[in-house]
PDB file of C-alpha atoms and ligand atoms in Angstrom:
ATOM      1  CA  ILE A   7     134.808  96.393 107.969  1.00 74.00           C
ATOM      2  CA  ALA A   8     134.162  98.961 110.707  1.00 85.00           C
ATOM      3  CA  GLN A   9     130.825  98.752 112.452  1.00 95.00           C
ATOM      4  CA  THR A  10     128.432 101.671 112.056  1.00 98.00           C
ATOM      5  CA  LYS A  11     125.600 102.705 114.334  1.00 98.00           C
ATOM      6  CA  TRP A  12     122.661 104.771 113.120  1.00 98.00           C
ATOM      7  CA  ASP A  13     120.072 106.409 115.348  1.00 98.00           C
ATOM      8  CA  MET A  14     116.525 106.346 113.998  1.00 99.00           C
ATOM      9  CA  PRO A  15     114.011 108.607 115.743  1.00 98.00           C
ATOM     10  CA  THR A  16     110.366 107.796 114.921  1.00 98.00           C
ATOM     11  CA  PRO A  17     107.108 109.443 116.057  1.00 98.00           C
ATOM     12  CA  TYR A  18     104.799 106.526 116.862  1.00 98.00           C
ATOM     13  CA  ALA A  19     104.319 104.003 119.665  1.00 98.00           C
ATOM     14  CA  ASP A  20     105.861 100.524 119.700  1.00 98.00           C
ATOM     15  CA  THR A  21     102.408  98.949 119.277  1.00 98.00           C
ATOM     16  CA  GLU A  22     101.887 100.597 115.867  1.00 98.00           C
ATOM     17  CA  PHE A  23     102.590  98.388 112.844  1.00 98.00           C
ATOM     18  CA  GLN A  24     104.608 101.244 111.308  1.00 98.00           C
ATOM     19  CA  THR A  25     107.000 101.129 114.261  1.00 98.00           C
ATOM     20  CA  LYS A  26     107.146  97.324 114.236  1.00 98.00           C
ATOM     21  CA  ASN A  27     107.978  97.473 110.549  1.00 99.00           C
ATOM     22  CA  ASN A  28     110.889  99.818 111.322  1.00 99.00           C
ATOM     23  CA  TYR A  29     112.215  97.472 114.010  1.00 99.00           C
ATOM     24  CA  GLN A  30     111.999  94.612 111.539  1.00 99.00           C
ATOM     25  CA  PHE A  31     113.875  96.661 108.933  1.00 99.00           C
ATOM     26  CA  ALA A  32     116.620  97.436 111.468  1.00 99.00           C
ATOM     27  CA  GLU A  33     116.919  93.784 112.428  1.00 98.00           C
ATOM     28  CA  ASP A  34     117.017  92.625 108.808  1.00 98.00           C
ATOM     29  CA  VAL A  35     119.683  95.201 107.888  1.00 98.00           C
ATOM     30  CA  LYS A  36     121.813  94.094 110.796  1.00 98.00           C
ATOM     31  CA  LYS A  37     121.523  90.470 109.807  1.00 98.00           C
ATOM     32  CA  ALA A  38     122.062  91.016 106.076  1.00 98.00           C
ATOM     33  CA  SER A  39     125.084  93.260 106.703  1.00 98.00           C
ATOM     34  CA  ASN A  40     126.628  90.679 109.056  1.00 97.00           C
ATOM     35  CA  GLY A  41     126.362  93.081 111.953  1.00 98.00           C
ATOM     36  CA  VAL A  42     128.113  95.952 110.183  1.00 98.00           C
ATOM     37  CA  LEU A  43     125.165  98.351 110.247  1.00 98.00           C
ATOM     38  CA  ASN A  44     123.274  98.610 113.486  1.00 98.00           C
ATOM     39  CA  ILE A  45     120.172 100.828 113.376  1.00 98.00           C
ATOM     40  CA  GLN A  46     118.718 101.774 116.719  1.00 98.00           C
ATOM     41  CA  VAL A  47     115.050 102.780 116.562  1.00 98.00           C
ATOM     42  CA  HIS A  48     113.967 105.448 119.081  1.00 98.00           C
ATOM     43  CA  SER A  49     110.179 105.271 118.877  1.00 98.00           C
ATOM     44  CA  ALA A  50     107.356 107.482 120.162  1.00 98.00           C
ATOM     45  CA  ASN A  51     109.250 110.797 119.968  1.00 97.00           C
ATOM     46  CA  SER A  52     111.642 109.506 122.635  1.00 97.00           C
ATOM     47  CA  LEU A  53     114.834 110.859 121.078  1.00 98.00           C
ATOM     48  CA  ILE A  54     113.502 113.635 118.838  1.00 98.00           C
ATOM     49  CA  LYS A  55     109.973 115.001 118.515  1.00 96.00           C
ATOM     50  CA  ASN A  56     107.997 114.433 115.355  1.00 94.00           C
ATOM     51  CA  PRO A  57     108.214 118.036 114.016  1.00 94.00           C
ATOM     52  CA  GLU A  58     112.017 118.060 114.452  1.00 97.00           C
ATOM     53  CA  ILE A  59     112.911 114.645 113.047  1.00 98.00           C
ATOM     54  CA  LYS A  60     113.404 115.782 109.470  1.00 98.00           C
ATOM     55  CA  ARG A  61     115.781 118.579 110.449  1.00 98.00           C
ATOM     56  CA  ALA A  62     117.712 116.225 112.721  1.00 98.00           C
ATOM     57  CA  VAL A  63     118.335 113.828 109.821  1.00 98.00           C
ATOM     58  CA  GLN A  64     119.129 116.665 107.427  1.00 98.00           C
ATOM     59  CA  THR A  65     121.727 118.195 109.719  1.00 98.00           C
ATOM     60  CA  GLY A  66     123.276 114.827 110.523  1.00 98.00           C
ATOM     61  CA  GLN A  67     122.355 114.955 114.200  1.00 98.00           C
ATOM     62  CA  VAL A  68     120.933 111.492 113.492  1.00 98.00           C
ATOM     63  CA  GLN A  69     121.366 109.398 110.355  1.00 98.00           C
ATOM     64  CA  ILE A  70     117.885 108.066 109.590  1.00 99.00           C
ATOM     65  CA  GLY A  71     114.321 108.849 110.621  1.00 99.00           C
ATOM     66  CA  GLU A  72     110.626 108.409 109.998  1.00 98.00           C
ATOM     67  CA  ILE A  73     107.962 111.086 109.672  1.00 98.00           C
ATOM     68  CA  PHE A  74     104.355 111.468 108.583  1.00 98.00           C
ATOM     69  CA  LYS A  75     104.939 112.645 105.026  1.00 98.00           C
ATOM     70  CA  PRO A  76     101.979 115.060 104.624  1.00 97.00           C
ATOM     71  CA  ASN A  77     103.448 117.094 107.502  1.00 97.00           C
ATOM     72  CA  LEU A  78     105.820 118.480 104.877  1.00 97.00           C
ATOM     73  CA  GLY A  79     102.908 120.006 102.948  1.00 97.00           C
ATOM     74  CA  PRO A  80     103.630 123.608 103.963  1.00 96.00           C
ATOM     75  CA  GLU A  81     107.114 123.188 102.466  1.00 97.00           C
ATOM     76  CA  ASP A  82     105.911 121.691  99.192  1.00 97.00           C
ATOM     77  CA  PRO A  83     102.373 120.631  98.244  1.00 97.00           C
ATOM     78  CA  MET A  84     103.688 117.467  96.549  1.00 97.00           C
ATOM     79  CA  PHE A  85     104.172 115.934 100.005  1.00 98.00           C
ATOM     80  CA  GLU A  86     100.529 116.221 101.058  1.00 97.00           C
ATOM     81  CA  LEU A  87      98.629 115.034  98.004  1.00 97.00           C
ATOM     82  CA  ASP A  88      97.966 111.646  99.639  1.00 96.00           C
ATOM     83  CA  ALA A  89      96.027 113.265 102.490  1.00 94.00           C
ATOM     84  CA  ILE A  90      93.345 115.164 100.603  1.00 96.00           C
ATOM     85  CA  PRO A  91      89.990 113.720 101.650  1.00 94.00           C
ATOM     86  CA  PHE A  92      88.502 111.334  99.076  1.00 93.00           C
ATOM     87  CA  PHE A  93      91.192 111.938  96.473  1.00 96.00           C
ATOM     88  CA  ALA A  94      93.094 108.645  96.811  1.00 96.00           C
ATOM     89  CA  ALA A  95      91.135 106.797  99.471  1.00 95.00           C
ATOM     90  CA  SER A  96      91.588 103.111  98.582  1.00 96.00           C
ATOM     91  CA  TYR A  97      94.795 101.080  98.593  1.00 97.00           C
ATOM     92  CA  LYS A  98      94.620 100.743  94.837  1.00 97.00           C
ATOM     93  CA  GLU A  99      94.372 104.512  94.466  1.00 97.00           C
ATOM     94  CA  ALA A 100      97.059 105.093  97.080  1.00 98.00           C
ATOM     95  CA  GLN A 101      99.398 102.772  95.182  1.00 98.00           C
ATOM     96  CA  ALA A 102      98.710 104.517  91.880  1.00 98.00           C
ATOM     97  CA  LEU A 103      99.316 107.898  93.503  1.00 98.00           C
ATOM     98  CA  LEU A 104     102.593 106.751  95.008  1.00 98.00           C
ATOM     99  CA  GLU A 105     103.777 105.474  91.640  1.00 98.00           C
ATOM    100  CA  VAL A 106     103.125 108.759  89.872  1.00 98.00           C
ATOM    101  CA  SER A 107     104.406 111.005  92.677  1.00 97.00           C
ATOM    102  CA  ARG A 108     107.405 108.996  93.907  1.00 98.00           C
ATOM    103  CA  PRO A 109     109.973 110.531  91.521  1.00 97.00           C
ATOM    104  CA  ALA A 110     109.000 114.083  92.521  1.00 97.00           C
ATOM    105  CA  ILE A 111     109.007 113.231  96.238  1.00 98.00           C
ATOM    106  CA  GLN A 112     112.398 111.526  96.017  1.00 98.00           C
ATOM    107  CA  GLU A 113     113.914 114.341  94.003  1.00 98.00           C
ATOM    108  CA  LYS A 114     112.666 117.089  96.303  1.00 98.00           C
ATOM    109  CA  LEU A 115     114.025 115.323  99.386  1.00 98.00           C
ATOM    110  CA  MET A 116     117.303 114.428  97.700  1.00 98.00           C
ATOM    111  CA  LYS A 117     117.849 118.141  97.000  1.00 98.00           C
ATOM    112  CA  GLN A 118     117.803 118.536 100.773  1.00 98.00           C
ATOM    113  CA  GLY A 119     120.304 115.733 101.304  1.00 98.00           C
ATOM    114  CA  LEU A 120     117.694 113.122 102.194  1.00 98.00           C
ATOM    115  CA  ARG A 121     117.389 109.765 100.440  1.00 99.00           C
ATOM    116  CA  VAL A 122     113.934 108.178 100.577  1.00 99.00           C
ATOM    117  CA  LEU A 123     114.118 104.547 101.701  1.00 99.00           C
ATOM    118  CA  TYR A 124     110.472 103.515 101.983  1.00 99.00           C
ATOM    119  CA  MET A 125     106.944 104.871 102.175  1.00 98.00           C
ATOM    120  CA  VAL A 126     104.171 102.934 103.914  1.00 98.00           C
ATOM    121  CA  PRO A 127     100.522 103.988 104.187  1.00 98.00           C
ATOM    122  CA  TRP A 128      98.376 104.124 107.285  1.00 98.00           C
ATOM    123  CA  PRO A 129      95.013 102.476 106.875  1.00 98.00           C
ATOM    124  CA  SER A 130      92.252 104.736 105.689  1.00 93.00           C
ATOM    125  CA  GLN A 131      91.380 107.512 108.118  1.00 95.00           C
ATOM    126  CA  ALA A 132      88.190 106.992 110.115  1.00 96.00           C
ATOM    127  CA  PHE A 133      86.251 109.448 112.265  1.00 97.00           C
ATOM    128  CA  PHE A 134      85.761 108.995 116.036  1.00 98.00           C
ATOM    129  CA  THR A 135      83.051 110.675 118.098  1.00 98.00           C
ATOM    130  CA  LYS A 136      81.330 110.492 121.476  1.00 98.00           C
ATOM    131  CA  LYS A 137      77.836 110.952 119.955  1.00 96.00           C
ATOM    132  CA  PRO A 138      76.348 109.748 116.680  1.00 97.00           C
ATOM    133  CA  ILE A 139      77.039 112.217 113.865  1.00 96.00           C
ATOM    134  CA  ASN A 140      75.048 112.477 110.666  1.00 96.00           C
ATOM    135  CA  SER A 141      76.198 115.774 109.239  1.00 97.00           C
ATOM    136  CA  VAL A 142      78.898 118.406 109.543  1.00 97.00           C
ATOM    137  CA  ALA A 143      76.417 120.767 111.237  1.00 97.00           C
ATOM    138  CA  GLU A 144      76.206 118.402 114.233  1.00 97.00           C
ATOM    139  CA  LEU A 145      79.930 118.922 114.865  1.00 97.00           C
ATOM    140  CA  LYS A 146      79.660 122.660 115.337  1.00 93.00           C
ATOM    141  CA  GLY A 147      81.751 123.873 118.274  1.00 93.00           C
ATOM    142  CA  LEU A 148      83.427 120.508 118.900  1.00 97.00           C
ATOM    143  CA  LYS A 149      87.183 120.375 119.331  1.00 98.00           C
ATOM    144  CA  MET A 150      88.705 118.079 116.736  1.00 98.00           C
ATOM    145  CA  ARG A 151      92.136 116.564 117.045  1.00 98.00           C
ATOM    146  CA  THR A 152      94.297 117.442 114.039  1.00 96.00           C
ATOM    147  CA  TYR A 153      97.838 116.294 113.292  1.00 94.00           C
ATOM    148  CA  ASN A 154      99.190 118.821 110.791  1.00 94.00           C
ATOM    149  CA  ALA A 155      98.441 121.974 108.789  1.00 94.00           C
ATOM    150  CA  GLN A 156      96.317 120.066 106.325  1.00 94.00           C
ATOM    151  CA  THR A 157      94.021 118.446 108.897  1.00 95.00           C
ATOM    152  CA  ALA A 158      93.775 121.826 110.638  1.00 96.00           C
ATOM    153  CA  ARG A 159      92.520 123.267 107.325  1.00 96.00           C
ATOM    154  CA  LEU A 160      90.082 120.372 107.060  1.00 97.00           C
ATOM    155  CA  GLY A 161      88.837 121.167 110.568  1.00 97.00           C
ATOM    156  CA  GLN A 162      88.373 124.801 109.622  1.00 96.00           C
ATOM    157  CA  LEU A 163      86.306 123.858 106.589  1.00 97.00           C
ATOM    158  CA  MET A 164      84.248 121.495 108.773  1.00 97.00           C
ATOM    159  CA  GLY A 165      83.516 124.308 111.217  1.00 97.00           C
ATOM    160  CA  VAL A 166      85.085 122.540 114.206  1.00 97.00           C
ATOM    161  CA  VAL A 167      87.796 123.839 116.516  1.00 97.00           C
ATOM    162  CA  PRO A 168      91.072 122.273 115.303  1.00 97.00           C
ATOM    163  CA  THR A 169      93.591 121.285 117.990  1.00 97.00           C
ATOM    164  CA  THR A 170      96.971 119.781 117.161  1.00 96.00           C
ATOM    165  CA  VAL A 171      97.704 116.609 119.122  1.00 97.00           C
ATOM    166  CA  GLN A 172     100.474 114.073 118.405  1.00 96.00           C
ATOM    167  CA  ALA A 173      99.336 110.451 118.120  1.00 97.00           C
ATOM    168  CA  THR A 174     101.166 109.492 121.317  1.00 97.00           C
ATOM    169  CA  GLU A 175      99.237 112.183 123.223  1.00 97.00           C
ATOM    170  CA  ILE A 176      95.697 111.267 122.151  1.00 98.00           C
ATOM    171  CA  PRO A 177      94.606 109.648 125.459  1.00 98.00           C
ATOM    172  CA  GLN A 178      95.728 112.619 127.595  1.00 98.00           C
ATOM    173  CA  ALA A 179      94.127 115.067 125.151  1.00 98.00           C
ATOM    174  CA  PHE A 180      90.764 113.302 125.400  1.00 98.00           C
ATOM    175  CA  SER A 181      90.892 112.860 129.162  1.00 98.00           C
ATOM    176  CA  SER A 182      91.783 116.497 129.765  1.00 98.00           C
ATOM    177  CA  GLY A 183      89.005 117.665 127.441  1.00 97.00           C
ATOM    178  CA  ILE A 184      91.262 119.312 124.869  1.00 97.00           C
ATOM    179  CA  ILE A 185      89.596 117.287 122.103  1.00 98.00           C
ATOM    180  CA  ASP A 186      86.162 115.697 121.589  1.00 98.00           C
ATOM    181  CA  THR A 187      86.627 114.005 118.250  1.00 98.00           C
ATOM    182  CA  MET A 188      89.327 112.889 115.802  1.00 98.00           C
ATOM    183  CA  PHE A 189      90.319 111.440 112.477  1.00 97.00           C
ATOM    184  CA  THR A 190      92.850 108.636 112.602  1.00 98.00           C
ATOM    185  CA  SER A 191      93.338 105.069 111.431  1.00 98.00           C
ATOM    186  CA  GLY A 192      92.128 101.919 113.184  1.00 98.00           C
ATOM    187  CA  PRO A 193      95.576 100.917 114.492  1.00 98.00           C
ATOM    188  CA  THR A 194      96.252 104.339 116.028  1.00 98.00           C
ATOM    189  CA  ALA A 195      92.775 104.221 117.579  1.00 98.00           C
ATOM    190  CA  VAL A 196      93.566 100.788 119.040  1.00 98.00           C
ATOM    191  CA  THR A 197      96.939 101.999 120.323  1.00 98.00           C
ATOM    192  CA  SER A 198      95.294 104.979 122.006  1.00 98.00           C
ATOM    193  CA  LYS A 199      92.308 102.931 123.294  1.00 98.00           C
ATOM    194  CA  ALA A 200      89.752 105.126 121.546  1.00 98.00           C
ATOM    195  CA  TRP A 201      86.946 103.225 123.328  1.00 98.00           C
ATOM    196  CA  ASP A 202      87.902 104.927 126.586  1.00 98.00           C
ATOM    197  CA  TYR A 203      86.953 108.333 125.145  1.00 98.00           C
ATOM    198  CA  THR A 204      84.684 107.816 122.145  1.00 98.00           C
ATOM    199  CA  LYS A 205      81.846 105.470 121.298  1.00 98.00           C
ATOM    200  CA  PHE A 206      81.324 105.763 117.559  1.00 98.00           C
ATOM    201  CA  VAL A 207      83.720 105.037 114.737  1.00 98.00           C
ATOM    202  CA  TYR A 208      82.706 106.026 111.229  1.00 97.00           C
ATOM    203  CA  ASP A 209      84.440 104.186 108.468  1.00 93.00           C
ATOM    204  CA  THR A 210      84.839 107.321 106.360  1.00 93.00           C
ATOM    205  CA  GLN A 211      87.522 105.814 104.086  1.00 91.00           C
ATOM    206  CA  ALA A 212      88.689 109.348 103.561  1.00 93.00           C
ATOM    207  CA  TRP A 213      92.421 109.163 102.825  1.00 96.00           C
ATOM    208  CA  VAL A 214      95.389 106.775 103.052  1.00 97.00           C
ATOM    209  CA  PRO A 215      98.385 108.930 104.095  1.00 98.00           C
ATOM    210  CA  LYS A 216     101.945 107.661 104.118  1.00 98.00           C
ATOM    211  CA  ASN A 217     104.918 107.732 106.400  1.00 98.00           C
ATOM    212  CA  VAL A 218     108.304 108.202 104.821  1.00 98.00           C
ATOM    213  CA  VAL A 219     111.608 106.824 106.076  1.00 99.00           C
ATOM    214  CA  PHE A 220     114.669 108.690 104.847  1.00 99.00           C
ATOM    215  CA  VAL A 221     118.380 108.623 105.465  1.00 99.00           C
ATOM    216  CA  ASN A 222     120.967 111.408 105.456  1.00 98.00           C
ATOM    217  CA  GLU A 223     122.615 110.981 102.036  1.00 98.00           C
ATOM    218  CA  LYS A 224     126.120 111.638 103.393  1.00 98.00           C
ATOM    219  CA  SER A 225     125.684 108.937 106.034  1.00 98.00           C
ATOM    220  CA  PHE A 226     124.405 106.600 103.345  1.00 98.00           C
ATOM    221  CA  GLN A 227     127.309 107.299 100.997  1.00 98.00           C
ATOM    222  CA  ALA A 228     129.763 106.748 103.860  1.00 97.00           C
ATOM    223  CA  LEU A 229     128.758 103.073 103.973  1.00 97.00           C
ATOM    224  CA  PRO A 230     130.713 100.448 102.024  1.00 97.00           C
ATOM    225  CA  GLU A 231     129.026  99.647  98.727  1.00 98.00           C
ATOM    226  CA  SER A 232     127.932  96.182  99.825  1.00 98.00           C
ATOM    227  CA  VAL A 233     126.146  97.648 102.850  1.00 98.00           C
ATOM    228  CA  ARG A 234     124.477 100.365 100.774  1.00 98.00           C
ATOM    229  CA  LYS A 235     123.087  97.584  98.644  1.00 98.00           C
ATOM    230  CA  VAL A 236     121.764  95.786 101.733  1.00 98.00           C
ATOM    231  CA  VAL A 237     120.021  98.966 102.949  1.00 98.00           C
ATOM    232  CA  LEU A 238     118.265  99.508  99.615  1.00 98.00           C
ATOM    233  CA  GLU A 239     117.244  95.865  99.314  1.00 98.00           C
ATOM    234  CA  GLN A 240     115.847  95.770 102.837  1.00 99.00           C
ATOM    235  CA  ALA A 241     114.086  99.108 102.286  1.00 99.00           C
ATOM    236  CA  ALA A 242     112.255  97.673  99.281  1.00 98.00           C
ATOM    237  CA  ILE A 243     111.287  94.641 101.365  1.00 99.00           C
ATOM    238  CA  ALA A 244     110.141  96.868 104.244  1.00 99.00           C
ATOM    239  CA  GLU A 245     107.953  98.894 101.897  1.00 98.00           C
ATOM    240  CA  LYS A 246     106.261  95.801 100.489  1.00 98.00           C
ATOM    241  CA  ARG A 247     105.836  94.285 103.970  1.00 98.00           C
ATOM    242  CA  GLY A 248     104.465  97.605 105.273  1.00 98.00           C
ATOM    243  CA  TRP A 249     101.802  97.829 102.569  1.00 98.00           C
ATOM    244  CA  ASP A 250     100.625  94.281 103.296  1.00 98.00           C
ATOM    245  CA  TRP A 251     100.668  94.924 107.022  1.00 98.00           C
ATOM    246  CA  SER A 252      98.706  98.138 106.569  1.00 98.00           C
ATOM    247  CA  GLN A 253      95.989  96.349 104.615  1.00 98.00           C
ATOM    248  CA  ALA A 254      95.772  93.612 107.233  1.00 98.00           C
ATOM    249  CA  GLU A 255      95.411  96.316 109.918  1.00 98.00           C
ATOM    250  CA  ASN A 256      92.777  98.021 107.804  1.00 97.00           C
ATOM    251  CA  ASP A 257      90.730  94.803 107.992  1.00 97.00           C
ATOM    252  CA  ASN A 258      91.500  93.800 111.573  1.00 98.00           C
ATOM    253  CA  SER A 259      91.640  96.976 113.649  1.00 98.00           C
ATOM    254  CA  PRO A 260      87.921  97.823 113.213  1.00 97.00           C
ATOM    255  CA  LYS A 261      87.106  94.394 114.690  1.00 98.00           C
ATOM    256  CA  GLU A 262      89.312  95.206 117.652  1.00 98.00           C
ATOM    257  CA  LEU A 263      87.450  98.494 118.171  1.00 98.00           C
ATOM    258  CA  VAL A 264      84.084  96.730 118.079  1.00 98.00           C
ATOM    259  CA  LYS A 265      85.323  94.029 120.463  1.00 98.00           C
ATOM    260  CA  ASN A 266      86.081  96.811 122.921  1.00 98.00           C
ATOM    261  CA  GLY A 267      82.562  98.169 122.733  1.00 98.00           C
ATOM    262  CA  MET A 268      82.695 100.727 119.959  1.00 98.00           C
ATOM    263  CA  SER A 269      79.894 101.098 117.489  1.00 98.00           C
ATOM    264  CA  LEU A 270      81.128 100.897 113.892  1.00 97.00           C
ATOM    265  CA  ALA A 271      79.102 102.316 111.019  1.00 93.00           C
ATOM    266  CA  PRO A 272      79.560 103.780 107.561  1.00 91.00           C
ATOM    267  CA  ILE A 273      79.182 107.572 107.457  1.00 93.00           C
ATOM    268  CA  SER A 274      75.790 108.911 106.498  1.00 95.00           C
ATOM    269  CA  PRO A 275      75.333 109.929 102.859  1.00 96.00           C
ATOM    270  CA  VAL A 276      74.890 113.561 103.932  1.00 97.00           C
ATOM    271  CA  PHE A 277      78.070 113.649 106.023  1.00 96.00           C
ATOM    272  CA  LYS A 278      79.926 111.892 103.243  1.00 95.00           C
ATOM    273  CA  SER A 279      78.832 114.316 100.546  1.00 96.00           C
ATOM    274  CA  GLU A 280      79.712 117.250 102.790  1.00 97.00           C
ATOM    275  CA  LEU A 281      83.190 115.852 103.419  1.00 96.00           C
ATOM    276  CA  LYS A 282      83.575 115.073  99.732  1.00 96.00           C
ATOM    277  CA  LYS A 283      82.765 118.677  98.888  1.00 97.00           C
ATOM    278  CA  ILE A 284      85.414 119.843 101.346  1.00 97.00           C
ATOM    279  CA  GLY A 285      87.866 117.394  99.756  1.00 97.00           C
ATOM    280  CA  ASP A 286      87.081 118.814  96.297  1.00 97.00           C
ATOM    281  CA  GLN A 287      87.731 122.305  97.600  1.00 98.00           C
ATOM    282  CA  MET A 288      91.049 121.179  99.114  1.00 97.00           C
ATOM    283  CA  LEU A 289      92.064 119.561  95.831  1.00 97.00           C
ATOM    284  CA  GLU A 290      91.240 122.767  93.971  1.00 97.00           C
ATOM    285  CA  ASP A 291      93.339 124.775  96.446  1.00 97.00           C
ATOM    286  CA  TRP A 292      96.100 122.189  96.107  1.00 97.00           C
ATOM    287  CA  LEU A 293      96.161 122.560  92.313  1.00 97.00           C
ATOM    288  CA  LYS A 294      96.500 126.325  92.663  1.00 97.00           C
ATOM    289  CA  LYS A 295      99.463 125.887  95.011  1.00 97.00           C
ATOM    290  CA  ALA A 296     101.129 123.055  93.090  1.00 97.00           C
ATOM    291  CA  GLY A 297     100.870 124.627  89.622  1.00 96.00           C
ATOM    292  CA  PRO A 298     101.737 122.788  86.370  1.00 96.00           C
ATOM    293  CA  ASP A 299     103.916 120.161  88.110  1.00 94.00           C
ATOM    294  CA  GLY A 300     101.012 119.260  90.350  1.00 96.00           C
ATOM    295  CA  LYS A 301      98.622 119.117  87.426  1.00 97.00           C
ATOM    296  CA  LYS A 302     100.964 116.713  85.622  1.00 97.00           C
ATOM    297  CA  VAL A 303     101.026 114.338  88.584  1.00 97.00           C
ATOM    298  CA  ILE A 304      97.251 114.459  88.920  1.00 97.00           C
ATOM    299  CA  ASP A 305      96.743 113.796  85.219  1.00 97.00           C
ATOM    300  CA  ALA A 306      99.157 110.849  85.390  1.00 98.00           C
ATOM    301  CA  TYR A 307      97.269 109.554  88.426  1.00 98.00           C
ATOM    302  CA  TYR A 308      93.892 109.664  86.691  1.00 97.00           C
ATOM    303  CA  SER A 309      95.201 107.979  83.581  1.00 97.00           C
ATOM    304  CA  LYS A 310      96.857 105.274  85.680  1.00 96.00           C
ATOM    305  CA  LEU A 311      93.515 104.514  87.315  1.00 94.00           C
ATOM    306  CA  LYS A 312      91.691 104.155  84.003  1.00 90.00           C
TER     307      LYS A 312
HETATM  308  N1  PCA B  22      97.996 107.590 112.642  1.00 67.92           N
HETATM  309  C1  PCA B  22      98.814 108.750 112.840  1.00 67.92           C
HETATM  310  C2  PCA B  22      99.023 109.291 111.476  1.00 67.92           C
HETATM  311  C3  PCA B  22      97.865 108.810 110.686  1.00 67.92           C
HETATM  312  C4  PCA B  22      97.378 107.651 111.447  1.00 67.92           C
HETATM  313  O1  PCA B  22      96.597 106.832 111.035  1.00 67.92           O
HETATM  314  C5  PCA B  22      98.108 109.776 113.670  1.00 67.92           C
HETATM  315  O2  PCA B  22      96.915 109.668 113.901  1.00 67.92           O
HETATM  316  O3  PCA B  22      98.771 110.745 114.052  1.00 67.92           O
END
C-alpha cells in the first residue's frame, strides 16, 4: 500500500498534555498502520495559526488539525456550550455534556467536510492575578487575557478590559503589560510560567472546555479501509487517554504552581456568586441563540445528571 503523509497543525506548546496526546496518537497510528499513515504534528501555531486551522483542514491545505472547540461559538452556539462559566464545571458534568452534545457537534462539522476524531477537555479554568481578589469590583480597569469571543464577553460582563492573547503568547503579553490577569488551566499556566507574572491562583472551577481534533473527510475516505479503521480506533484511545491525562493534570498542575511560589486559594464566596450570576446570564443568552435544538441538549444534559 502507498504511504500517506498528513500534516497536523495544532495551537499549543509541546509541553501541554494536549499536544503530547496528539504526538502519541500520531505515533500509535503509524505503528498500527505498519507505517502506511504518517501524521506530522506541527505544534504551537508553527505551520498554521490557531484561528486559521479549521479552514486549512476544510480546504484540504492540510489533512488533520486541532483547535479549541469553543472558538467556533460565533459560527454555531453548540460549539461553545462547554465554556459557559459554572454550567458544566466538573469532569462528570463535562462528560455528560459531551455525551449529549456529541452527535450535534459531529453532524455540524461533517456538513462542512470535517470528521471529528476526538475531543479532550482542558482542566477546569482557574483565575490568575497579581493581587488578591475578593470580588468582581476589585478587577475594575484591569486588562484580562481572553482567548475567544466567549471569554471576551465574559470579560465585558466582569467589567474588565478584554484582550485576546493566544496561549503561546501569554508570557510576552504579561511582560509587555498588555494583560494583568487571566483565566486558563493549570497546565497552560505551568507552560507559560504564570509565577513570573502573577502571584495568586484561584481555583474557580469555572468550566472544562474541550479541544477537538478533526480530519478532512475526503482525506479520510482516500485511505484504505484497514487504515481508516486504525485511525478511528486510535482516535477513541486518544480520547480516553486524553481525559485521564487531563484529570491527572487537574490534580498535579496546582501543586506545580505552588511549588513555584504561587498562592493557591478557593475563590471567595462573593466573587464566586458574582461569576455564577454572569454564567447564568451567559446561559440565558446561549439559549436564546441556540433555540429549540439547544434547549433539547440542555434538557438531555440535566436529565443525564440526575
Ligand atoms: N488552555 C488554553 C485553552 C484553555 C486552556 O486551559 C488557553 O489558555 O488558551
